[in-house]
Amino acid sequence: MLLFLLIILSCFKITMCKKLPHIIFILADDLGWYDVGYHGSGDIKTHNIDALAYTGVILDRNYVTPLCTPSRSALMTGKFPIHTGMQHKVLMAAEPWGLSLSEKLLPEYLRDFGYRNHIVGKWHLGHYKIKYTPLFRGFESHLGFWTGHQDYYDHVAVEKSFSKQLWGHDMRRNLEPAWDLYGKYSTDVFTDESVKIINNHNKSEPLFLYLAHTAVHSGNPFKPLNAPDDSIIKFNNITNYQRQKFAGMLSKLDDSVGKIIDTLKKNSMLNNSIIVFTTDNGGAASGFDSNAASNFPLRGTKGNVWEGSVRGAGLIWSPLLKRPGRTYRGKIHITDWLPTFVGLAGGDKTKLPKNIDGLDVWDSLNNDKPPARRTIVHTIDGNPQYFASVTRDNMKIIKGSNYQGKWDGWYESSTWNWPYNVDAVVQSQAGRAVASLGFSITPQAVFKLRKESQINCGKKDSTLRECYPQRSPCLFDIDLDPCELNNLAVKRPDLLESMLRELHRWNSTVVPPRNVKPNPNANPSFWNHLWTNFGDYPSPVTASS
Ligand SMILES: *[C@@H]1O[C@H](CO)[C@@H](O)[C@H](O)[C@H]1NC(C)=O
Ligand SMILES: *[C@@H]1O[C@H](CO)[C@@H](O)[C@H](O)[C@H]1NC(C)=O
Ligand SMILES: *[C@@H]1O[C@H](CO)[C@@H](O)[C@H](O)[C@H]1NC(C)=O
Ligand SMILES: *[C@@H]1O[C@H](CO)[C@@H](O)[C@H](O)[C@H]1NC(C)=O
């Protein structure tokens, strides 16, 4: 009754009963900056994703956090991970913790406005007790997995804990283990489920579909890069075999995007949809996590605070956007989607808790106005041995390092500027679907947008002190120097001082990381070889001893 009243009220007051837009949020896993065609990549064909980019708005400064768990927590809460204790590393499958139950999550906000919420794919925000899993956190269905990765065919997640390799099946249909999906390629499983959700959706209600693909995250260490043979063979002129397999995985992800858009069109929902496509963090490049993404020419890999880790490939597409087919240069942070979607749902923004870090960026984005967002806390890890970084306007400070600086380089892709086939973009499923709503893709526009998207590194100034953030803080002007070549820390002590103050100000707001040590009870060998909510049951370890 209360919910009903709320819907009527919000409908009456804000949107005057205009139908709320469907929100389709497609999260890629570990996709790199240079892995999408619209950023200049020619080796991997992302025709469907590109079609959305050219007829939507390319998010040029789409900031995410360095890792999976922190980024997903930020998306779900609208808060920087330092404010929810989700900043340190990722949730390992055997660890008994998760995103605090006192947080109200994005689907719970949207439900207040009548949205029907579905999640497909990866959760990675806690599962040791059932109440941490999606169905208890605002979603009405979940086909997917609870941990951070899985094999693309057998859906087993292997993780090392207590110097043992723990093996467990991790694929569920709502709360039930989906053993029957053994052997079906994950990207196809998630695509088919999304298609089914859209087909079955009651068109008079708004839909929130959160499709969190496992692609292009690596699978288990003994078979990290896995795609159907025919998708790999398509890329047989990529000479690096890891990159070739990666291309196969990514082309399946791109096909998925095409199918989703086509299904929305067939259900007459596309003309009232908002599609966001973004990565959760930068690419796992050059063998990081046994993967082969590329962030070039941005610096670093996933798991760091260099731009290659936090400036993610992303776009928004919607017929509700003014002047589609452009690049938005304002900063956006993954925390911004929650208030932006709540704003679009007609929510009274003042009702959002004050401690939300996200900003409603719709007005700025839609009207190409000065950016709503000026400051981004990339992370401040609780452990002083680790990294911390904040950007304010054009200045970015980096203090401390991850992996002792091992992944602080630039990992070039050998396939820079391969030929690009505009016609294939036009003819892609997404290309044809958007064309049917009147969006056209011309070679001229594609050329212009791809050119605008190229990162110009500028020159390296060899008179400046090299950056070793594990020894002393580094400072970069990321507008002039997006590739982080020139450390201004020594040259500009005034700016360094001011950014250190900014960092310390944020540091005083950090809440302790929620991480706890793995629990032996989690071992899937106690649970029929399943990763499960072991915290809800009596300990099998003591029971058997
Ligand atoms: C579809 O949604 C509308 C609005 O919530 C509702 O009145 C109607 O009963 C629903 N239809 C079905 C078949 O569930
Ligand atoms: C690789 O093959 C694709 C077509 O499959 C072609 O577009 C591209 O030019 C080729 N690249 C090179 C370097 O031969
Ligand atoms: C979208 O298209 C369908 C079918 O043409 C139409 O019924 C519906 O009113 C349109 N919605 C919007 C928001 O334009
Ligand atoms: C943040 O504050 C803590 C506690 O005072 C300190 O140990 C840590 O070094 C600070 N971190 C940074 C990045 O300054």
Coordinates of C-alpha atoms and ligand atoms in Angstrom, one line a residue:
M1 CA 0.0 0.0 0.0
L2 CA 2.8 2.4 1.0
L3 CA 4.8 1.4 -2.1
F4 CA 1.7 2.0 -4.2
L5 CA 1.2 5.5 -2.7
L6 CA 4.8 6.3 -3.3
I7 CA 4.6 5.4 -6.9
I8 CA 1.5 7.4 -7.4
L9 CA 3.0 10.4 -5.6
S10 CA 6.3 10.4 -7.4
C11 CA 4.5 9.9 -10.7
F12 CA 2.2 12.7 -10.0
K13 CA 4.7 15.2 -8.6
I14 CA 7.7 14.8 -10.8
T15 CA 7.1 13.0 -14.0
M16 CA 3.4 13.7 -14.4
C17 CA 2.9 10.0 -15.2
K18 CA 5.4 10.0 -18.1
K19 CA 6.7 6.5 -18.2
L20 CA 10.0 6.1 -16.3
P21 CA 12.9 5.0 -18.5
H22 CA 14.2 1.4 -18.4
I23 CA 17.7 1.3 -17.1
I24 CA 20.0 -1.3 -18.6
F25 CA 23.4 -1.3 -16.9
I26 CA 26.0 -3.4 -18.7
L27 CA 29.1 -3.9 -16.6
A28 CA 32.1 -5.4 -18.4
D29 CA 34.8 -6.9 -16.2
D30 CA 38.5 -5.8 -16.5
L31 CA 38.0 -4.3 -19.9
G32 CA 40.8 -1.9 -20.9
W33 CA 40.7 1.6 -22.3
Y34 CA 42.2 0.5 -25.7
D35 CA 40.0 -2.6 -26.0
V36 CA 37.1 -0.8 -27.7
G37 CA 36.9 0.3 -31.3
Y38 CA 35.7 3.7 -30.6
H39 CA 38.9 4.5 -28.7
G40 CA 40.9 3.5 -31.7
S41 CA 41.4 -0.2 -31.3
G42 CA 41.3 -1.9 -34.6
D43 CA 42.4 -5.5 -33.7
I44 CA 39.3 -6.3 -31.7
K45 CA 35.9 -5.7 -33.3
T46 CA 33.5 -4.2 -30.9
H47 CA 30.9 -3.2 -33.5
N48 CA 27.9 -3.3 -31.3
I49 CA 29.4 -1.3 -28.5
D50 CA 30.8 1.1 -31.0
A51 CA 27.4 1.6 -32.6
L52 CA 26.1 2.7 -29.2
A53 CA 29.1 5.0 -28.6
Y54 CA 28.6 6.8 -32.0
T55 CA 24.9 7.4 -31.4
G56 CA 25.1 8.0 -27.7
V57 CA 27.5 9.9 -25.6
I58 CA 31.1 8.7 -25.1
L59 CA 32.2 9.2 -21.5
D60 CA 35.8 10.4 -21.9
R61 CA 36.5 10.7 -18.2
N62 CA 34.6 7.8 -16.9
Y63 CA 36.3 7.0 -13.6
V64 CA 35.9 3.7 -11.8
T65 CA 37.8 2.3 -8.9
P66 CA 40.9 0.0 -9.3
L67 CA 39.2 -3.3 -8.5
C68 CA 36.0 -5.4 -8.8
T69 CA 34.6 -5.4 -5.3
P70 CA 35.2 -1.7 -4.6
S71 CA 33.7 -0.6 -8.0
R72 CA 30.6 -2.8 -7.5
S73 CA 30.1 -1.5 -4.0
A74 CA 30.4 2.1 -5.3
L75 CA 27.8 1.5 -8.0
M76 CA 25.4 -0.1 -5.5
T77 CA 25.8 2.5 -2.7
G78 CA 26.8 5.7 -4.5
K79 CA 29.6 6.0 -1.9
F80 CA 33.4 5.9 -2.3
P81 CA 34.6 2.5 -1.1
I82 CA 36.7 4.3 1.7
H83 CA 33.3 5.3 3.2
T84 CA 31.9 1.7 3.3
G85 CA 35.0 -0.2 4.2
M86 CA 35.1 -1.8 0.8
Q87 CA 38.4 -0.2 -0.4
H88 CA 40.9 -2.9 0.4
K89 CA 41.6 -5.6 -2.3
V90 CA 38.6 -7.8 -3.3
L91 CA 36.3 -10.2 -1.5
M92 CA 37.9 -13.7 -1.6
A93 CA 35.4 -16.5 -1.8
A94 CA 36.3 -18.0 1.6
E95 CA 36.1 -14.7 3.5
P96 CA 33.1 -14.1 5.8
W97 CA 32.3 -10.5 5.0
G98 CA 30.4 -8.4 2.5
L99 CA 28.9 -5.0 1.8
S100 CA 27.3 -3.7 5.0
L101 CA 23.6 -4.6 5.4
S102 CA 23.0 -1.1 6.7
E103 CA 23.6 0.3 3.2
K104 CA 20.6 1.0 1.0
L105 CA 21.4 -0.3 -2.5
L106 CA 20.6 1.1 -6.0
P107 CA 17.9 -1.4 -6.7
E108 CA 16.2 -0.6 -3.4
Y109 CA 16.1 3.0 -4.3
L110 CA 14.7 2.2 -7.7
R111 CA 12.1 -0.2 -6.2
D112 CA 10.7 2.8 -4.4
F113 CA 9.8 4.2 -7.8
G114 CA 8.2 1.0 -9.1
Y115 CA 11.3 -0.4 -10.9
R116 CA 11.5 -4.2 -11.4
N117 CA 15.1 -5.1 -10.6
H118 CA 17.0 -8.0 -12.1
I119 CA 20.7 -8.9 -11.8
V120 CA 22.4 -11.3 -14.2
G121 CA 26.0 -12.3 -13.8
K122 CA 28.6 -11.4 -11.1
W123 CA 27.8 -10.2 -7.6
H124 CA 31.1 -10.2 -5.6
L125 CA 29.7 -8.2 -2.7
G126 CA 29.3 -11.0 -0.1
H127 CA 27.7 -14.4 0.2
Y128 CA 28.8 -16.0 3.4
K129 CA 25.3 -15.4 4.7
I130 CA 22.4 -15.5 2.4
K131 CA 21.2 -12.1 3.5
Y132 CA 24.3 -10.6 1.7
T133 CA 23.2 -12.0 -1.7
P134 CA 21.3 -10.2 -4.4
L135 CA 17.8 -11.5 -3.7
F136 CA 18.0 -10.0 -0.2
R137 CA 19.4 -6.7 -1.5
G138 CA 16.7 -5.4 -3.9
F139 CA 16.8 -7.7 -6.8
E140 CA 14.0 -10.1 -7.7
S141 CA 16.0 -12.5 -9.7
H142 CA 19.6 -13.5 -10.2
L143 CA 21.1 -15.9 -12.6
G144 CA 24.8 -15.7 -12.0
F145 CA 27.6 -16.2 -9.5
W146 CA 28.5 -14.9 -6.1
T147 CA 32.3 -14.8 -6.1
G148 CA 34.8 -12.8 -8.2
H149 CA 35.4 -15.1 -11.2
Q150 CA 34.5 -18.4 -12.7
D151 CA 35.5 -20.7 -15.5
Y152 CA 33.6 -19.8 -18.7
Y153 CA 32.3 -23.3 -19.3
D154 CA 32.3 -25.4 -16.1
H155 CA 31.5 -22.4 -13.8
V156 CA 33.9 -23.6 -11.2
A157 CA 35.8 -20.9 -9.2
V158 CA 39.2 -22.0 -7.9
E159 CA 40.7 -19.9 -5.2
K160 CA 43.8 -20.3 -3.0
S161 CA 43.1 -20.1 0.7
F162 CA 45.1 -21.5 3.6
S163 CA 47.7 -22.6 1.0
K164 CA 45.1 -24.9 -0.5
Q165 CA 43.3 -24.7 -3.8
L166 CA 39.6 -24.6 -3.1
W167 CA 37.3 -25.7 -5.9
G168 CA 33.7 -24.9 -6.0
H169 CA 30.8 -24.6 -8.5
D170 CA 29.5 -21.0 -8.6
M171 CA 26.5 -20.5 -10.8
R172 CA 23.0 -20.1 -9.4
R173 CA 19.5 -19.6 -10.6
N174 CA 18.2 -17.4 -7.8
L175 CA 19.3 -19.4 -4.7
E176 CA 19.5 -22.8 -6.3
P177 CA 22.8 -24.1 -7.8
A178 CA 22.5 -24.3 -11.6
W179 CA 24.4 -27.5 -12.2
D180 CA 22.5 -27.8 -15.5
L181 CA 24.5 -24.9 -17.0
Y182 CA 27.7 -26.9 -17.0
G183 CA 29.4 -26.6 -20.4
K184 CA 27.4 -23.5 -21.5
Y185 CA 29.6 -20.5 -22.2
S186 CA 29.0 -17.9 -19.4
T187 CA 28.6 -14.9 -21.7
D188 CA 25.9 -16.8 -23.6
V189 CA 24.2 -17.9 -20.4
F190 CA 24.0 -14.3 -19.2
T191 CA 22.9 -13.0 -22.5
D192 CA 20.1 -15.5 -22.9
E193 CA 18.9 -14.8 -19.4
S194 CA 18.8 -11.0 -20.1
V195 CA 16.9 -11.6 -23.3
K196 CA 14.4 -13.7 -21.4
I197 CA 14.0 -11.0 -18.7
I198 CA 13.3 -8.3 -21.3
N199 CA 10.9 -10.5 -23.3
N200 CA 8.9 -11.4 -20.1
H201 CA 9.0 -7.9 -18.7
N202 CA 5.6 -6.2 -18.0
K203 CA 6.0 -3.2 -20.4
S204 CA 3.9 -0.9 -18.2
E205 CA 6.5 -1.1 -15.5
P206 CA 10.1 0.3 -15.5
L207 CA 12.9 -2.2 -15.7
F208 CA 16.3 -2.1 -14.1
L209 CA 18.5 -4.7 -15.6
Y210 CA 22.0 -5.0 -14.1
L211 CA 24.0 -7.2 -16.4
A212 CA 27.4 -7.8 -14.9
H213 CA 29.3 -10.0 -17.3
T214 CA 32.3 -12.1 -16.3
A215 CA 33.8 -11.2 -19.6
V216 CA 36.6 -10.2 -20.0
H217 CA 37.9 -11.3 -16.6
S218 CA 40.3 -14.3 -16.7
G219 CA 38.9 -17.6 -15.6
N220 CA 40.9 -20.0 -13.4
P221 CA 44.8 -20.1 -13.6
F222 CA 45.0 -23.3 -15.7
K223 CA 42.6 -21.9 -18.3
P224 CA 42.5 -18.1 -17.9
L225 CA 41.3 -17.1 -21.4
N226 CA 38.4 -19.1 -22.7
A227 CA 36.1 -18.5 -25.7
P228 CA 34.4 -20.7 -28.3
D229 CA 36.9 -21.8 -31.0
D230 CA 35.0 -20.0 -33.8
S231 CA 35.2 -16.6 -32.0
I232 CA 39.0 -17.1 -31.5
I233 CA 39.7 -18.2 -35.1
K234 CA 38.1 -15.0 -36.4
F235 CA 41.2 -13.1 -35.0
N236 CA 43.9 -15.3 -36.4
N237 CA 45.9 -12.4 -37.6
I238 CA 46.5 -11.1 -34.0
T239 CA 49.9 -12.6 -33.5
N240 CA 49.9 -12.6 -29.7
Y241 CA 47.9 -15.7 -28.9
Q242 CA 46.8 -14.4 -25.5
R243 CA 45.5 -11.3 -27.1
Q244 CA 43.8 -13.4 -29.8
K245 CA 41.9 -15.4 -27.2
F246 CA 41.1 -12.2 -25.4
A247 CA 39.7 -10.8 -28.7
G248 CA 37.5 -13.9 -28.9
M249 CA 36.1 -13.4 -25.4
L250 CA 35.5 -9.7 -26.1
S251 CA 33.7 -10.4 -29.4
K252 CA 31.3 -12.6 -27.4
L253 CA 30.7 -9.7 -25.0
D254 CA 30.1 -7.4 -28.0
D255 CA 27.6 -9.9 -29.5
S256 CA 25.8 -9.9 -26.2
V257 CA 25.4 -6.1 -26.3
G258 CA 24.0 -6.4 -29.8
K259 CA 21.4 -9.0 -28.7
I260 CA 20.3 -7.0 -25.7
I261 CA 19.8 -3.9 -27.8
D262 CA 17.9 -5.9 -30.5
T263 CA 15.7 -7.5 -27.9
L264 CA 14.9 -4.1 -26.4
K265 CA 13.9 -2.9 -29.8
K266 CA 11.7 -5.9 -30.6
N267 CA 9.9 -5.3 -27.3
S268 CA 9.4 -1.6 -28.2
M269 CA 11.4 -0.7 -25.1
L270 CA 14.5 0.8 -26.7
N271 CA 12.9 4.2 -27.3
N272 CA 12.5 4.6 -23.6
S273 CA 15.7 3.1 -22.4
I274 CA 18.9 4.3 -20.9
I275 CA 21.8 2.0 -21.6
V276 CA 25.1 2.4 -19.7
F277 CA 28.1 0.3 -20.8
T278 CA 31.2 0.6 -18.6
T279 CA 34.1 -1.4 -17.3
D280 CA 34.4 -2.0 -13.6
N281 CA 38.1 -1.1 -13.5
G282 CA 40.9 -0.8 -16.0
G283 CA 42.2 -3.7 -18.1
A284 CA 44.3 -6.5 -16.8
A285 CA 47.1 -5.9 -19.3
S286 CA 50.2 -7.7 -20.4
G287 CA 49.8 -10.8 -18.3
F288 CA 48.3 -9.3 -15.1
D289 CA 45.9 -11.9 -13.9
S290 CA 47.0 -14.0 -16.9
N291 CA 45.1 -11.6 -19.1
A292 CA 45.7 -9.6 -22.2
A293 CA 43.7 -6.3 -22.1
S294 CA 45.2 -3.0 -23.1
N295 CA 45.0 0.4 -21.5
F296 CA 47.5 1.9 -23.8
P297 CA 48.6 4.7 -23.9
L298 CA 47.3 5.1 -20.4
R299 CA 49.6 4.0 -17.6
G300 CA 49.3 0.8 -15.5
T301 CA 46.9 -2.0 -15.1
K302 CA 43.9 -2.9 -13.0
G303 CA 44.7 -2.9 -9.3
N304 CA 46.7 0.4 -9.3
V305 CA 45.7 4.0 -9.3
W306 CA 47.3 5.0 -12.6
E307 CA 44.9 6.3 -15.2
G308 CA 44.9 2.9 -16.9
S309 CA 43.3 1.5 -13.8
V310 CA 40.7 4.1 -13.0
R311 CA 39.9 5.9 -16.3
G312 CA 37.5 3.3 -17.8
A313 CA 36.0 2.7 -21.2
G314 CA 32.3 3.8 -20.9
L315 CA 29.4 5.3 -22.7
I316 CA 25.7 6.1 -22.3
W317 CA 23.1 5.7 -24.9
S318 CA 19.5 6.9 -24.8
P319 CA 16.9 8.5 -27.0
L320 CA 16.4 10.8 -24.0
L321 CA 19.9 12.3 -24.5
K322 CA 20.2 15.6 -26.3
R323 CA 22.6 15.9 -29.2
P324 CA 23.6 12.3 -29.4
G325 CA 26.9 11.4 -31.1
R326 CA 29.3 13.4 -29.0
T327 CA 32.0 13.1 -26.4
Y328 CA 31.4 14.3 -22.8
R329 CA 34.6 15.4 -21.2
G330 CA 33.4 16.1 -17.7
K331 CA 34.5 13.7 -15.0
I332 CA 32.0 11.0 -14.0
H333 CA 32.6 8.6 -11.2
I334 CA 30.9 5.2 -10.8
T335 CA 29.3 6.5 -7.6
D336 CA 27.4 9.1 -9.7
W337 CA 25.1 6.5 -11.3
L338 CA 23.0 6.0 -8.2
P339 CA 22.0 9.7 -7.7
T340 CA 21.7 10.2 -11.5
F341 CA 19.3 7.2 -11.9
V342 CA 17.3 8.3 -8.8
G343 CA 17.1 11.7 -10.3
L344 CA 15.8 10.3 -13.6
A345 CA 13.3 8.2 -11.8
G346 CA 11.9 11.5 -10.6
G347 CA 13.2 11.1 -7.1
D348 CA 13.4 14.0 -4.7
K349 CA 17.1 14.2 -4.6
T350 CA 17.2 15.7 -1.1
K351 CA 15.8 12.4 0.2
L352 CA 19.1 10.7 -0.7
P353 CA 21.3 10.4 2.5
K354 CA 23.8 13.3 2.8
N355 CA 26.7 10.9 3.1
I356 CA 26.4 9.8 -0.5
D357 CA 29.5 10.7 -2.5
G358 CA 27.9 10.4 -5.9
L359 CA 26.5 13.4 -7.8
D360 CA 23.6 13.6 -10.2
V361 CA 25.5 14.3 -13.4
W362 CA 22.5 14.2 -15.8
D363 CA 22.2 17.9 -16.3
S364 CA 25.9 18.4 -17.0
L365 CA 26.0 15.3 -19.2
N366 CA 22.9 16.0 -21.1
N367 CA 23.4 19.7 -21.7
D368 CA 27.2 19.5 -22.0
K369 CA 27.6 21.9 -19.1
P370 CA 30.6 22.3 -16.9
P371 CA 31.1 19.1 -15.0
A372 CA 29.2 18.5 -11.8
R373 CA 32.2 16.5 -10.4
R374 CA 35.5 18.0 -9.5
T375 CA 37.1 15.6 -7.0
I376 CA 37.6 11.8 -7.1
V377 CA 39.0 9.7 -4.4
H378 CA 40.5 6.8 -6.4
T379 CA 41.4 5.0 -3.2
I380 CA 43.0 5.4 0.2
D381 CA 44.0 2.0 1.3
G382 CA 43.9 1.3 5.0
N383 CA 47.4 -0.2 4.8
P384 CA 50.0 2.5 4.6
Q385 CA 52.3 0.2 2.5
Y386 CA 49.6 0.5 -0.1
F387 CA 48.4 3.2 -2.4
A388 CA 46.3 6.3 -2.1
S389 CA 45.2 8.7 -4.8
V390 CA 42.9 11.7 -5.2
T391 CA 42.2 13.8 -8.3
R392 CA 40.9 17.4 -7.9
D393 CA 40.2 19.2 -11.2
N394 CA 43.4 18.6 -13.3
M395 CA 45.7 17.6 -10.4
K396 CA 46.2 14.1 -9.3
I397 CA 48.3 12.9 -6.3
I398 CA 49.6 9.4 -6.0
K399 CA 51.1 8.2 -2.7
G400 CA 52.3 4.6 -2.1
S401 CA 52.1 1.8 -4.6
N402 CA 50.5 -1.6 -5.1
Y403 CA 52.6 -4.7 -6.1
Q404 CA 55.8 -2.8 -5.1
G405 CA 55.5 -0.9 -8.4
K406 CA 55.6 -4.0 -10.6
W407 CA 52.7 -2.9 -12.8
D408 CA 53.5 0.8 -13.0
G409 CA 54.5 0.8 -16.7
W410 CA 52.9 1.4 -20.1
Y411 CA 51.9 -1.8 -21.9
E412 CA 51.8 -1.1 -25.6
S413 CA 49.4 -2.9 -27.9
S414 CA 51.1 -3.9 -31.1
T415 CA 47.9 -3.4 -33.1
W416 CA 47.6 0.3 -32.9
N417 CA 45.6 1.8 -35.8
W418 CA 44.6 -1.3 -37.7
P419 CA 41.9 -0.6 -40.3
Y420 CA 38.4 0.0 -39.0
N421 CA 35.3 -1.1 -40.8
V422 CA 32.5 1.5 -40.4
D423 CA 30.1 -0.6 -42.4
A424 CA 30.4 -3.5 -39.9
V425 CA 29.3 -1.1 -37.2
V426 CA 26.3 0.1 -39.2
Q427 CA 25.4 -3.5 -40.0
S428 CA 25.8 -4.8 -36.4
Q429 CA 22.7 -5.8 -34.5
A430 CA 23.0 -2.7 -32.3
G431 CA 23.7 -0.6 -35.3
R432 CA 20.5 -1.7 -37.1
A433 CA 18.4 -1.4 -33.9
V434 CA 19.4 2.2 -33.3
A435 CA 19.0 3.0 -37.0
S436 CA 15.4 1.9 -36.8
L437 CA 14.9 4.7 -34.2
G438 CA 16.4 7.2 -36.6
F439 CA 20.0 7.2 -35.3
S440 CA 22.4 7.1 -38.2
I441 CA 26.1 6.3 -38.3
T442 CA 28.2 8.1 -40.9
P443 CA 31.9 7.5 -41.7
Q444 CA 32.5 11.2 -41.1
A445 CA 31.0 11.1 -37.6
V446 CA 32.9 7.9 -36.8
F447 CA 36.2 9.4 -37.9
K448 CA 35.6 12.5 -35.9
L449 CA 34.6 10.7 -32.7
R450 CA 37.4 8.2 -32.9
K451 CA 39.9 11.0 -33.4
E452 CA 38.5 12.9 -30.4
S453 CA 38.8 9.8 -28.3
Q454 CA 42.5 9.4 -28.9
I455 CA 44.6 10.2 -26.0
N456 CA 47.4 12.6 -26.7
C457 CA 50.2 11.9 -24.3
G458 CA 52.2 15.0 -24.8
K459 CA 56.0 15.1 -24.3
K460 CA 58.1 13.7 -21.5
D461 CA 60.0 16.4 -19.7
S462 CA 63.3 14.7 -18.8
T463 CA 64.3 17.5 -16.4
L464 CA 61.6 16.3 -14.0
R465 CA 62.2 13.9 -11.2
E466 CA 60.9 10.3 -12.0
C467 CA 57.9 9.1 -10.1
Y468 CA 58.4 6.4 -7.5
P469 CA 55.2 6.7 -5.4
Q470 CA 56.3 4.0 -3.0
R471 CA 59.1 6.5 -1.9
S472 CA 57.5 9.9 -2.2
P473 CA 54.2 11.3 -3.5
C474 CA 53.9 12.1 -7.2
L475 CA 51.8 14.8 -8.8
F476 CA 50.4 14.9 -12.3
D477 CA 48.4 17.3 -14.4
I478 CA 46.2 14.7 -15.9
D479 CA 44.6 17.2 -18.3
L480 CA 47.9 18.0 -20.0
D481 CA 49.5 14.7 -19.1
P482 CA 46.9 12.0 -19.2
C483 CA 49.7 9.3 -19.6
E484 CA 51.3 10.3 -16.3
L485 CA 54.8 10.9 -17.8
N486 CA 55.7 14.1 -15.9
N487 CA 55.8 14.1 -12.1
L488 CA 55.4 17.7 -10.9
A489 CA 56.0 17.0 -7.2
V490 CA 59.4 18.6 -7.0
K491 CA 58.8 21.3 -9.4
R492 CA 55.5 22.5 -7.9
P493 CA 55.8 22.1 -4.1
D494 CA 52.9 24.5 -3.7
L495 CA 50.5 22.3 -5.6
L496 CA 51.9 19.2 -4.0
E497 CA 51.2 20.7 -0.6
S498 CA 47.7 21.6 -1.5
M499 CA 47.0 18.1 -2.9
L500 CA 48.5 16.5 0.2
R501 CA 46.1 18.5 2.3
E502 CA 43.2 17.3 0.1
L503 CA 44.4 13.7 0.5
H504 CA 44.7 14.1 4.3
R505 CA 41.3 15.6 4.5
W506 CA 39.8 12.6 2.8
N507 CA 42.0 10.3 4.8
S508 CA 40.4 11.6 8.0
T509 CA 37.0 10.3 6.7
V510 CA 38.2 6.7 5.9
V511 CA 36.4 3.9 7.6
P512 CA 38.4 0.7 8.4
P513 CA 38.3 -2.0 5.7
R514 CA 35.7 -4.7 6.4
N515 CA 38.1 -7.5 5.2
V516 CA 38.4 -10.5 7.4
K517 CA 40.5 -13.6 7.1
P518 CA 39.2 -16.6 5.2
N519 CA 37.2 -19.2 7.1
P520 CA 38.0 -22.9 6.7
N521 CA 34.3 -23.7 6.8
A522 CA 33.9 -22.0 3.4
N523 CA 35.7 -24.9 1.7
P524 CA 33.4 -26.1 -1.1
S525 CA 34.5 -29.7 -0.3
F526 CA 32.1 -29.5 2.7
W527 CA 29.2 -28.3 0.6
N528 CA 28.8 -30.7 -2.3
H529 CA 31.6 -28.8 -4.2
L530 CA 29.6 -25.5 -4.1
W531 CA 30.6 -22.1 -3.0
T532 CA 27.8 -21.4 -0.5
N533 CA 26.5 -19.3 2.4
F534 CA 28.5 -21.3 4.8
G535 CA 28.0 -18.7 7.6
D536 CA 24.3 -19.7 7.9
Y537 CA 25.1 -23.3 8.9
P538 CA 26.8 -25.0 11.8
S539 CA 30.5 -25.3 11.3
P540 CA 31.3 -28.5 9.3
V541 CA 34.9 -28.4 10.6
T542 CA 34.0 -28.8 14.3
A543 CA 31.1 -31.1 13.4
S544 CA 33.5 -33.6 11.7
S545 CA 36.3 -33.3 14.3
Ligands
LIG1 C1 1.6 -5.0 -15.4 O1 1.9 -3.9 -14.5 C2 0.8 -3.1 -14.3 C3 1.3 -1.9 -13.5 O2 2.0 -2.3 -12.4 C4 -0.2 -4.0 -13.5 O3 -1.4 -3.2 -13.3 C5 -0.6 -5.2 -14.3 O4 -1.5 -6.0 -13.6 C6 0.6 -6.0 -14.7 N1 0.3 -7.0 -15.6 C7 0.6 -8.3 -15.4 C8 0.2 -9.3 -16.5 O5 1.2 -8.6 -14.4
LIG2 C1 43.4 -8.7 -39.7 O1 42.2 -9.2 -40.3 C2 41.2 -8.3 -40.4 C3 40.0 -9.0 -41.0 O2 39.6 -10.1 -40.3 C4 41.6 -7.1 -41.2 O3 40.6 -6.1 -41.1 C5 42.9 -6.5 -40.7 O4 43.3 -5.5 -41.6 C6 43.9 -7.6 -40.6 N1 45.1 -6.9 -40.0 C7 46.3 -7.1 -40.5 C8 47.4 -6.4 -39.8 O5 46.5 -7.8 -41.4
LIG3 C1 8.1 3.6 -28.2 O1 7.6 2.9 -29.4 C2 6.4 2.2 -29.2 C3 6.1 1.4 -30.4 O2 6.3 2.2 -31.5 C4 5.4 3.2 -28.8 O3 4.2 2.5 -28.5 C5 5.8 4.0 -27.6 O4 4.8 5.0 -27.2 C6 7.1 4.6 -27.8 N1 7.6 5.2 -26.5 C7 8.2 6.4 -26.4 C8 8.6 6.9 -25.1 O5 8.3 7.1 -27.4
LIG4 C1 45.9 8.0 6.7 O1 45.8 8.1 8.1 C2 46.3 6.9 8.8 C3 46.0 7.0 10.2 O2 46.3 8.3 10.7 C4 47.8 6.8 8.4 O3 48.4 5.7 9.0 C5 48.0 6.8 6.9 O4 49.4 6.8 6.6 C6 47.3 7.9 6.2 N1 47.3 7.7 4.8 C7 47.8 8.5 3.9 C8 47.7 8.1 2.5 O5 48.2 9.6 4.2

